[in-house]
Amino acid sequence: MTRLDRRRMLQLMAAGSAGLALARPGARAAQAPEESLAALAAKRGLIFGSAVSTPQLDDPAYLGLVRQECAAVVAENAQKMYAILPEPEAWDFGGADALAEFAARNGLDLRGHALLWNHPDYLPDWVMETEFGTAAAAEDFLRGYIGRVAGRYAPQIYAWDVVNETLDPETGELRDTPFTKALGPQVIDIAFDAAKAAAPGAKLAYNDYMSWEDGHETHRTAVLRLLERLLAQDAPVTGLGIQGHARWTDREAEFSPARQKAWRGFLDEVTGMGLDLYVTELDVNDGDATGPDAVRDAEIAAYTKDYLGLMLDYPQTKEVLTWGLADHDSWIQAFVDEGELVRRPLPFDDEYRPKPMREAMAAAFRAAPQRS
Ligand code: XIL
Protein backbone atom coordinates (compact mmCIF):
# COMPACT_ATOMS: atom_id res chain seq x y z
CA MET A 1 0.00 0.00 0.00
CA THR A 2 1.40 3.39 -0.91
CA ARG A 3 1.46 6.25 1.58
CA LEU A 4 -1.35 7.90 -0.34
CA ASP A 5 -3.49 4.76 -0.16
CA ARG A 6 -2.86 4.40 3.55
CA ARG A 7 -3.69 8.04 4.24
CA ARG A 8 -6.88 7.75 2.24
CA MET A 9 -7.84 4.56 4.03
CA LEU A 10 -7.34 6.18 7.43
CA GLN A 11 -9.44 9.15 6.37
CA LEU A 12 -12.20 6.86 5.18
CA MET A 13 -12.12 4.75 8.29
CA ALA A 14 -12.20 7.86 10.45
CA ALA A 15 -15.23 9.07 8.50
CA GLY A 16 -16.74 5.72 9.43
CA SER A 17 -20.46 5.31 9.15
CA ALA A 18 -21.16 9.00 9.64
CA GLY A 19 -20.62 9.73 5.96
CA LEU A 20 -22.58 12.65 4.62
CA ALA A 21 -26.27 13.02 5.05
CA LEU A 22 -27.92 13.05 1.63
CA ALA A 23 -29.45 16.39 0.86
CA ARG A 24 -31.92 15.23 -1.77
CA PRO A 25 -35.52 15.35 -0.55
CA GLY A 26 -36.87 11.87 -0.08
CA ALA A 27 -33.48 10.32 0.53
CA ARG A 28 -33.20 9.73 4.24
CA ALA A 29 -29.91 9.72 6.10
CA ALA A 30 -31.05 6.52 7.78
CA GLN A 31 -30.68 4.82 4.43
CA ALA A 32 -27.00 5.72 4.25
CA PRO A 33 -25.06 2.49 4.22
CA GLU A 34 -23.02 1.61 7.24
CA GLU A 35 -19.66 1.61 5.57
CA SER A 36 -18.91 3.31 2.33
CA LEU A 37 -17.90 1.28 -0.71
CA ALA A 38 -14.63 3.19 -0.68
CA ALA A 39 -13.90 2.18 2.91
CA LEU A 40 -14.78 -1.47 2.29
CA ALA A 41 -12.61 -1.52 -0.81
CA ALA A 42 -9.73 0.30 0.91
CA LYS A 43 -9.66 -2.34 3.66
CA ARG A 44 -8.71 -4.81 0.95
CA GLY A 45 -6.20 -2.52 -0.70
CA LEU A 46 -8.60 -1.59 -3.51
CA ILE A 47 -9.67 1.77 -4.88
CA PHE A 48 -13.39 2.28 -5.44
CA GLY A 49 -14.73 5.20 -7.43
CA SER A 50 -17.12 6.40 -10.09
CA ALA A 51 -17.39 8.47 -13.22
CA VAL A 52 -18.80 11.96 -12.73
CA SER A 53 -20.19 14.06 -15.56
CA THR A 54 -19.85 17.82 -15.86
CA PRO A 55 -23.59 18.46 -15.27
CA GLN A 56 -23.42 16.35 -12.11
CA LEU A 57 -20.97 18.88 -10.67
CA ASP A 58 -24.02 21.17 -10.29
CA ASP A 59 -26.01 18.61 -8.33
CA PRO A 60 -25.10 18.91 -4.63
CA ALA A 61 -27.03 15.80 -3.63
CA TYR A 62 -25.26 13.73 -6.25
CA LEU A 63 -21.91 15.09 -5.12
CA GLY A 64 -22.87 14.16 -1.56
CA LEU A 65 -23.32 10.59 -2.72
CA VAL A 66 -19.97 10.67 -4.54
CA ARG A 67 -18.24 11.96 -1.40
CA GLN A 68 -20.00 9.39 0.72
CA GLU A 69 -19.15 6.35 -1.39
CA CYS A 70 -16.06 7.06 -3.48
CA ALA A 71 -12.33 7.29 -3.02
CA ALA A 72 -11.74 8.25 -6.66
CA VAL A 73 -13.52 9.97 -9.53
CA VAL A 74 -13.03 9.97 -13.28
CA ALA A 75 -14.49 12.37 -15.82
CA GLU A 76 -17.29 10.72 -17.78
CA ASN A 77 -16.57 12.92 -20.81
CA ALA A 78 -14.71 16.09 -19.81
CA GLN A 79 -11.20 14.78 -20.48
CA LYS A 80 -11.91 13.34 -23.90
CA MET A 81 -10.39 14.98 -26.96
CA TYR A 82 -13.85 15.98 -28.21
CA ALA A 83 -14.39 17.94 -24.98
CA ILE A 84 -10.90 19.45 -24.64
CA LEU A 85 -10.19 20.23 -28.29
CA PRO A 86 -13.56 20.38 -30.07
CA GLU A 87 -12.12 22.60 -32.82
CA PRO A 88 -8.49 23.17 -33.88
CA GLU A 89 -6.69 25.28 -31.25
CA ALA A 90 -9.93 25.76 -29.28
CA TRP A 91 -8.64 24.28 -26.03
CA ASP A 92 -11.32 23.95 -23.39
CA PHE A 93 -10.32 22.61 -20.00
CA GLY A 94 -13.44 23.95 -18.24
CA GLY A 95 -15.15 20.67 -17.42
CA ALA A 96 -11.94 18.78 -16.76
CA ASP A 97 -10.62 21.48 -14.43
CA ALA A 98 -13.93 21.65 -12.54
CA LEU A 99 -13.78 17.93 -11.79
CA ALA A 100 -10.10 18.14 -10.81
CA GLU A 101 -10.96 20.95 -8.38
CA PHE A 102 -13.89 18.99 -6.94
CA ALA A 103 -11.59 16.00 -6.40
CA ALA A 104 -8.86 18.10 -4.81
CA ARG A 105 -11.29 19.92 -2.50
CA ASN A 106 -12.72 16.66 -1.25
CA GLY A 107 -9.59 14.56 -0.93
CA LEU A 108 -10.66 12.26 -3.77
CA ASP A 109 -8.19 10.62 -6.10
CA LEU A 110 -8.54 11.52 -9.76
CA ARG A 111 -8.38 8.97 -12.57
CA GLY A 112 -7.81 10.10 -16.15
CA HIS A 113 -9.93 9.04 -19.13
CA ALA A 114 -8.89 8.98 -21.95
CA LEU A 115 -5.89 10.52 -23.69
CA LEU A 116 -6.55 8.85 -27.02
CA TRP A 117 -9.97 7.37 -27.73
CA ASN A 118 -8.82 6.16 -31.10
CA HIS A 119 -12.27 5.47 -32.48
CA PRO A 120 -13.77 7.17 -35.56
CA ASP A 121 -17.08 7.85 -33.79
CA TYR A 122 -15.45 9.53 -30.81
CA LEU A 123 -12.64 11.64 -32.17
CA PRO A 124 -13.57 15.28 -32.83
CA ASP A 125 -15.02 15.71 -36.34
CA TRP A 126 -12.20 18.02 -37.32
CA VAL A 127 -9.61 15.37 -36.42
CA MET A 128 -11.49 12.79 -38.47
CA GLU A 129 -11.33 15.21 -41.42
CA THR A 130 -7.60 15.88 -40.97
CA GLU A 131 -5.05 14.41 -43.36
CA PHE A 132 -1.79 14.53 -41.45
CA GLY A 133 0.20 14.06 -44.60
CA THR A 134 3.26 12.69 -42.87
CA ALA A 135 3.81 10.40 -39.91
CA ALA A 136 5.89 13.12 -38.26
CA ALA A 137 2.97 15.58 -38.39
CA ALA A 138 0.60 13.08 -36.75
CA GLU A 139 3.19 12.24 -34.12
CA ASP A 140 3.82 15.91 -33.35
CA PHE A 141 0.15 16.59 -32.90
CA LEU A 142 -0.37 13.57 -30.69
CA ARG A 143 2.66 14.24 -28.51
CA GLY A 144 1.65 17.87 -28.18
CA TYR A 145 -1.92 17.01 -27.22
CA ILE A 146 -1.08 14.26 -24.74
CA GLY A 147 1.80 16.24 -23.24
CA ARG A 148 -0.46 19.23 -22.64
CA VAL A 149 -3.40 17.29 -21.20
CA ALA A 150 -1.49 14.77 -19.08
CA GLY A 151 0.96 17.47 -18.01
CA ARG A 152 -1.84 19.77 -16.83
CA TYR A 153 -3.14 17.20 -14.33
CA ALA A 154 0.17 15.70 -13.21
CA PRO A 155 0.69 14.66 -10.50
CA GLN A 156 -2.98 14.80 -9.39
CA ILE A 157 -4.05 12.07 -11.78
CA TYR A 158 -2.86 8.74 -10.40
CA ALA A 159 -3.82 6.64 -13.45
CA TRP A 160 -4.62 7.35 -17.08
CA ASP A 161 -6.49 5.39 -19.68
CA VAL A 162 -3.90 6.22 -22.29
CA VAL A 163 -5.49 4.52 -25.26
CA ASN A 164 -9.16 3.57 -25.32
CA GLU A 165 -10.95 1.12 -27.65
CA THR A 166 -8.46 1.19 -30.52
CA LEU A 167 -9.21 -2.38 -31.59
CA ASP A 168 -12.12 -3.32 -33.80
CA PRO A 169 -13.87 -6.15 -31.93
CA GLU A 170 -15.05 -7.82 -35.16
CA THR A 171 -11.71 -7.98 -36.96
CA GLY A 172 -9.20 -7.48 -34.15
CA GLU A 173 -7.51 -4.85 -36.34
CA LEU A 174 -6.69 -1.28 -35.37
CA ARG A 175 -9.58 1.05 -35.98
CA ASP A 176 -9.23 3.29 -38.95
CA THR A 177 -8.54 6.90 -37.91
CA PRO A 178 -6.26 9.64 -39.26
CA PHE A 179 -3.77 8.62 -36.55
CA THR A 180 -3.64 4.97 -37.52
CA LYS A 181 -3.58 5.96 -41.19
CA ALA A 182 -0.49 8.07 -40.61
CA LEU A 183 1.28 6.03 -37.96
CA GLY A 184 -0.02 2.46 -38.03
CA PRO A 185 0.31 0.51 -34.77
CA GLN A 186 3.03 2.93 -33.63
CA VAL A 187 0.25 5.35 -32.67
CA ILE A 188 -0.24 3.34 -29.49
CA ASP A 189 3.43 3.27 -28.57
CA ILE A 190 3.68 7.00 -29.14
CA ALA A 191 0.65 7.67 -26.93
CA PHE A 192 2.14 5.64 -24.07
CA ASP A 193 5.51 7.25 -24.48
CA ALA A 194 4.02 10.75 -24.44
CA ALA A 195 1.85 9.91 -21.41
CA LYS A 196 4.84 8.58 -19.49
CA ALA A 197 6.87 11.69 -20.27
CA ALA A 198 4.10 14.02 -19.05
CA ALA A 199 2.83 11.94 -16.11
CA PRO A 200 5.77 9.84 -14.99
CA GLY A 201 4.18 8.74 -11.71
CA ALA A 202 0.81 7.65 -13.10
CA LYS A 203 -0.38 4.13 -13.81
CA LEU A 204 -0.92 3.82 -17.56
CA ALA A 205 -3.65 1.59 -18.95
CA TYR A 206 -4.91 0.27 -22.23
CA ASN A 207 -8.71 0.35 -21.78
CA ASP A 208 -11.28 -1.59 -23.79
CA TYR A 209 -14.59 -3.45 -23.62
CA MET A 210 -13.58 -7.01 -24.47
CA SER A 211 -15.58 -9.23 -22.15
CA TRP A 212 -16.45 -12.78 -21.18
CA GLU A 213 -19.45 -12.80 -23.50
CA ASP A 214 -19.67 -15.06 -26.54
CA GLY A 215 -18.50 -13.30 -29.66
CA HIS A 216 -15.70 -11.49 -27.82
CA GLU A 217 -13.01 -14.07 -28.64
CA THR A 218 -11.49 -12.07 -31.48
CA HIS A 219 -11.49 -8.95 -29.36
CA ARG A 220 -9.82 -10.70 -26.42
CA THR A 221 -7.14 -12.20 -28.65
CA ALA A 222 -6.45 -8.84 -30.27
CA VAL A 223 -6.04 -7.20 -26.85
CA LEU A 224 -3.60 -9.91 -25.77
CA ARG A 225 -1.51 -9.49 -28.92
CA LEU A 226 -1.50 -5.71 -28.47
CA LEU A 227 -0.36 -5.94 -24.85
CA GLU A 228 2.34 -8.47 -25.75
CA ARG A 229 3.61 -6.22 -28.49
CA LEU A 230 3.63 -3.15 -26.23
CA LEU A 231 5.54 -4.99 -23.52
CA ALA A 232 8.02 -6.37 -26.03
CA GLN A 233 8.72 -2.76 -27.05
CA ASP A 234 9.09 -1.71 -23.39
CA ALA A 235 6.06 0.57 -23.58
CA PRO A 236 5.25 1.89 -20.09
CA VAL A 237 1.87 0.15 -19.83
CA THR A 238 1.05 -0.91 -16.25
CA GLY A 239 -2.29 -2.57 -16.69
CA LEU A 240 -5.42 -3.38 -18.64
CA GLY A 241 -8.56 -1.34 -18.10
CA ILE A 242 -11.54 -3.65 -18.33
CA GLN A 243 -14.54 -1.45 -18.89
CA GLY A 244 -17.01 -3.95 -17.47
CA HIS A 245 -20.11 -2.72 -19.30
CA ALA A 246 -22.06 -5.89 -18.78
CA ARG A 247 -25.31 -6.78 -20.45
CA TRP A 248 -27.59 -8.97 -18.43
CA THR A 249 -29.41 -11.50 -20.56
CA ASP A 250 -30.07 -14.51 -18.41
CA ARG A 251 -28.33 -15.37 -15.16
CA GLU A 252 -27.34 -18.92 -15.99
CA ALA A 253 -26.18 -18.12 -19.50
CA GLU A 254 -24.55 -14.87 -18.52
CA PHE A 255 -21.87 -16.11 -16.24
CA SER A 256 -21.84 -19.77 -17.21
CA PRO A 257 -18.88 -21.96 -16.26
CA ALA A 258 -17.76 -21.98 -19.91
CA ARG A 259 -17.72 -18.20 -20.06
CA GLN A 260 -15.98 -17.91 -16.72
CA LYS A 261 -13.34 -20.33 -17.93
CA ALA A 262 -12.70 -18.33 -21.10
CA TRP A 263 -12.58 -15.11 -19.13
CA ARG A 264 -10.19 -16.53 -16.55
CA GLY A 265 -7.99 -17.80 -19.35
CA PHE A 266 -7.84 -14.26 -20.71
CA LEU A 267 -7.15 -12.70 -17.30
CA ASP A 268 -4.48 -15.33 -16.59
CA GLU A 269 -2.69 -14.32 -19.78
CA VAL A 270 -2.88 -10.61 -18.97
CA THR A 271 -1.68 -11.02 -15.41
CA GLY A 272 0.92 -13.53 -16.61
CA MET A 273 2.47 -10.64 -18.52
CA GLY A 274 2.93 -8.86 -15.20
CA LEU A 275 0.09 -6.40 -15.81
CA ASP A 276 -2.50 -5.15 -13.34
CA LEU A 277 -6.24 -5.14 -13.94
CA TYR A 278 -8.52 -2.15 -13.45
CA VAL A 279 -12.30 -2.44 -13.68
CA THR A 280 -12.90 1.00 -15.08
CA GLU A 281 -16.54 1.44 -16.13
CA LEU A 282 -18.73 -1.09 -14.37
CA ASP A 283 -22.47 -1.07 -15.01
CA VAL A 284 -25.01 -3.72 -15.92
CA ASN A 285 -27.42 -3.09 -18.77
CA ASP A 286 -30.56 -4.95 -17.75
CA GLY A 287 -32.34 -4.36 -21.03
CA ASP A 288 -33.34 -8.00 -21.32
CA ALA A 289 -34.58 -8.33 -17.75
CA THR A 290 -38.31 -8.21 -17.20
CA GLY A 291 -40.61 -8.08 -14.21
CA PRO A 292 -40.90 -5.79 -11.23
CA ASP A 293 -37.93 -3.65 -10.19
CA ALA A 294 -37.22 -5.88 -7.20
CA VAL A 295 -36.82 -8.95 -9.40
CA ARG A 296 -34.61 -7.16 -11.91
CA ASP A 297 -32.54 -5.62 -9.12
CA ALA A 298 -31.97 -9.02 -7.54
CA GLU A 299 -30.76 -10.46 -10.86
CA ILE A 300 -28.41 -7.54 -11.45
CA ALA A 301 -27.08 -7.80 -7.91
CA ALA A 302 -26.41 -11.52 -8.21
CA TYR A 303 -24.65 -10.99 -11.50
CA THR A 304 -22.54 -8.14 -10.12
CA LYS A 305 -21.53 -10.26 -7.15
CA ASP A 306 -20.45 -13.17 -9.36
CA TYR A 307 -18.58 -10.90 -11.72
CA LEU A 308 -16.78 -8.90 -9.05
CA GLY A 309 -16.11 -12.09 -7.11
CA LEU A 310 -14.20 -13.44 -10.09
CA MET A 311 -12.40 -10.17 -10.82
CA LEU A 312 -11.35 -9.61 -7.21
CA ASP A 313 -10.03 -13.15 -6.96
CA TYR A 314 -7.13 -11.71 -8.92
CA PRO A 315 -4.90 -9.73 -6.55
CA GLN A 316 -3.85 -7.81 -9.66
CA THR A 317 -7.29 -6.15 -9.74
CA LYS A 318 -6.49 -2.88 -8.01
CA GLU A 319 -9.44 -0.66 -8.77
CA VAL A 320 -13.16 -0.81 -9.39
CA LEU A 321 -14.94 2.19 -10.85
CA THR A 322 -18.58 2.31 -11.84
CA TRP A 323 -19.75 4.39 -14.78
CA GLY A 324 -21.89 6.61 -12.57
CA LEU A 325 -23.68 5.86 -9.32
CA ALA A 326 -27.38 6.43 -9.88
CA ASP A 327 -29.59 4.82 -12.50
CA HIS A 328 -31.35 7.83 -13.97
CA ASP A 329 -28.08 9.50 -14.97
CA SER A 330 -26.51 6.45 -16.62
CA TRP A 331 -25.34 6.79 -20.22
CA ILE A 332 -27.25 3.56 -20.89
CA GLN A 333 -30.60 5.38 -20.64
CA ALA A 334 -29.76 7.02 -23.98
CA PHE A 335 -30.16 3.62 -25.65
CA VAL A 336 -33.59 2.85 -24.22
CA ASP A 337 -36.14 2.63 -27.02
CA GLU A 338 -39.68 3.78 -26.70
CA GLY A 339 -41.79 1.32 -24.79
CA GLU A 340 -38.79 -0.28 -23.10
CA LEU A 341 -38.19 -0.22 -19.37
CA VAL A 342 -35.86 2.41 -17.94
CA ARG A 343 -32.63 0.61 -17.10
CA ARG A 344 -31.39 -0.07 -13.56
CA PRO A 345 -27.65 -0.54 -14.20
CA LEU A 346 -26.04 1.17 -11.18
CA PRO A 347 -25.86 0.76 -7.39
CA PHE A 348 -28.26 3.62 -6.49
CA ASP A 349 -31.75 4.46 -7.68
CA ASP A 350 -32.94 7.83 -8.88
CA GLU A 351 -33.66 8.93 -5.31
CA TYR A 352 -30.06 8.00 -4.48
CA ARG A 353 -31.21 5.11 -2.32
CA PRO A 354 -28.90 2.08 -2.28
CA LYS A 355 -30.07 -0.86 -4.39
CA PRO A 356 -29.23 -4.55 -4.04
CA MET A 357 -26.39 -3.97 -6.49
CA ARG A 358 -24.72 -1.78 -3.90
CA GLU A 359 -24.97 -4.53 -1.32
CA ALA A 360 -23.58 -7.00 -3.84
CA MET A 361 -20.59 -4.74 -4.40
CA ALA A 362 -20.08 -4.31 -0.67
CA ALA A 363 -20.25 -8.09 -0.21
CA ALA A 364 -17.73 -8.63 -3.01
CA PHE A 365 -15.34 -6.11 -1.41
CA ARG A 366 -15.76 -7.75 2.00
CA ALA A 367 -15.02 -11.17 0.52
CA ALA A 368 -12.07 -10.02 -1.60
CA PRO A 369 -8.64 -11.32 -0.72
CA GLN A 370 -6.31 -8.70 0.71
CA ARG A 371 -3.98 -7.11 -1.82
CA SER A 372 -0.87 -5.08 -1.32
C1 XIL B 1 -19.69 7.45 -22.83
C2 XIL B 1 -20.37 8.49 -21.97
O1 XIL B 1 -20.91 7.86 -20.83
C3 XIL B 1 -21.45 9.19 -22.76
O2 XIL B 1 -22.00 10.26 -22.01
C4 XIL B 1 -20.87 9.71 -24.07
O3 XIL B 1 -21.90 10.25 -24.87
C5 XIL B 1 -20.15 8.64 -24.85
O4 XIL B 1 -19.19 8.04 -24.01
N1 XIL B 1 -16.70 3.37 -23.14
C6 XIL B 1 -15.93 4.42 -22.71
C7 XIL B 1 -16.59 5.64 -22.16
O5 XIL B 1 -14.70 4.31 -22.67
O6 XIL B 1 -15.84 6.80 -22.41
C8 XIL B 1 -17.97 5.79 -22.73
O7 XIL B 1 -18.60 6.91 -22.11
C9 XIL B 1 -18.77 4.53 -22.54
C10 XIL B 1 -18.13 3.38 -23.26
Coordinates of C-alpha atoms and ligand atoms in Angstrom, one line a residue, residues 76-77 80 82 113 117 122 164-165 207 209 243 245 281 323 331, ligand 1:
E76 CA -17.3 10.7 -17.8
N77 CA -16.6 12.9 -20.8
K80 CA -11.9 13.3 -23.9
Y82 CA -13.9 16.0 -28.2
H113 CA -9.9 9.0 -19.1
W117 CA -10.0 7.4 -27.7
Y122 CA -15.5 9.5 -30.8
N164 CA -9.2 3.6 -25.3
E165 CA -10.9 1.1 -27.6
N207 CA -8.7 0.4 -21.8
Y209 CA -14.6 -3.4 -23.6
Q243 CA -14.5 -1.4 -18.9
H245 CA -20.1 -2.7 -19.3
E281 CA -16.5 1.4 -16.1
W323 CA -19.8 4.4 -14.8
W331 CA -25.3 6.8 -20.2
Ligands
XIL1 C1 -19.7 7.4 -22.8 C2 -20.4 8.5 -22.0 O1 -20.9 7.9 -20.8 C3 -21.5 9.2 -22.8 O2 -22.0 10.3 -22.0 C4 -20.9 9.7 -24.1 O3 -21.9 10.2 -24.9 C5 -20.1 8.6 -24.9 O4 -19.2 8.0 -24.0 N1 -16.7 3.4 -23.1 C6 -15.9 4.4 -22.7 C7 -16.6 5.6 -22.2 O5 -14.7 4.3 -22.7 O6 -15.8 6.8 -22.4 C8 -18.0 5.8 -22.7 O7 -18.6 6.9 -22.1 C9 -18.8 4.5 -22.5 C10 -18.1 3.4 -23.3

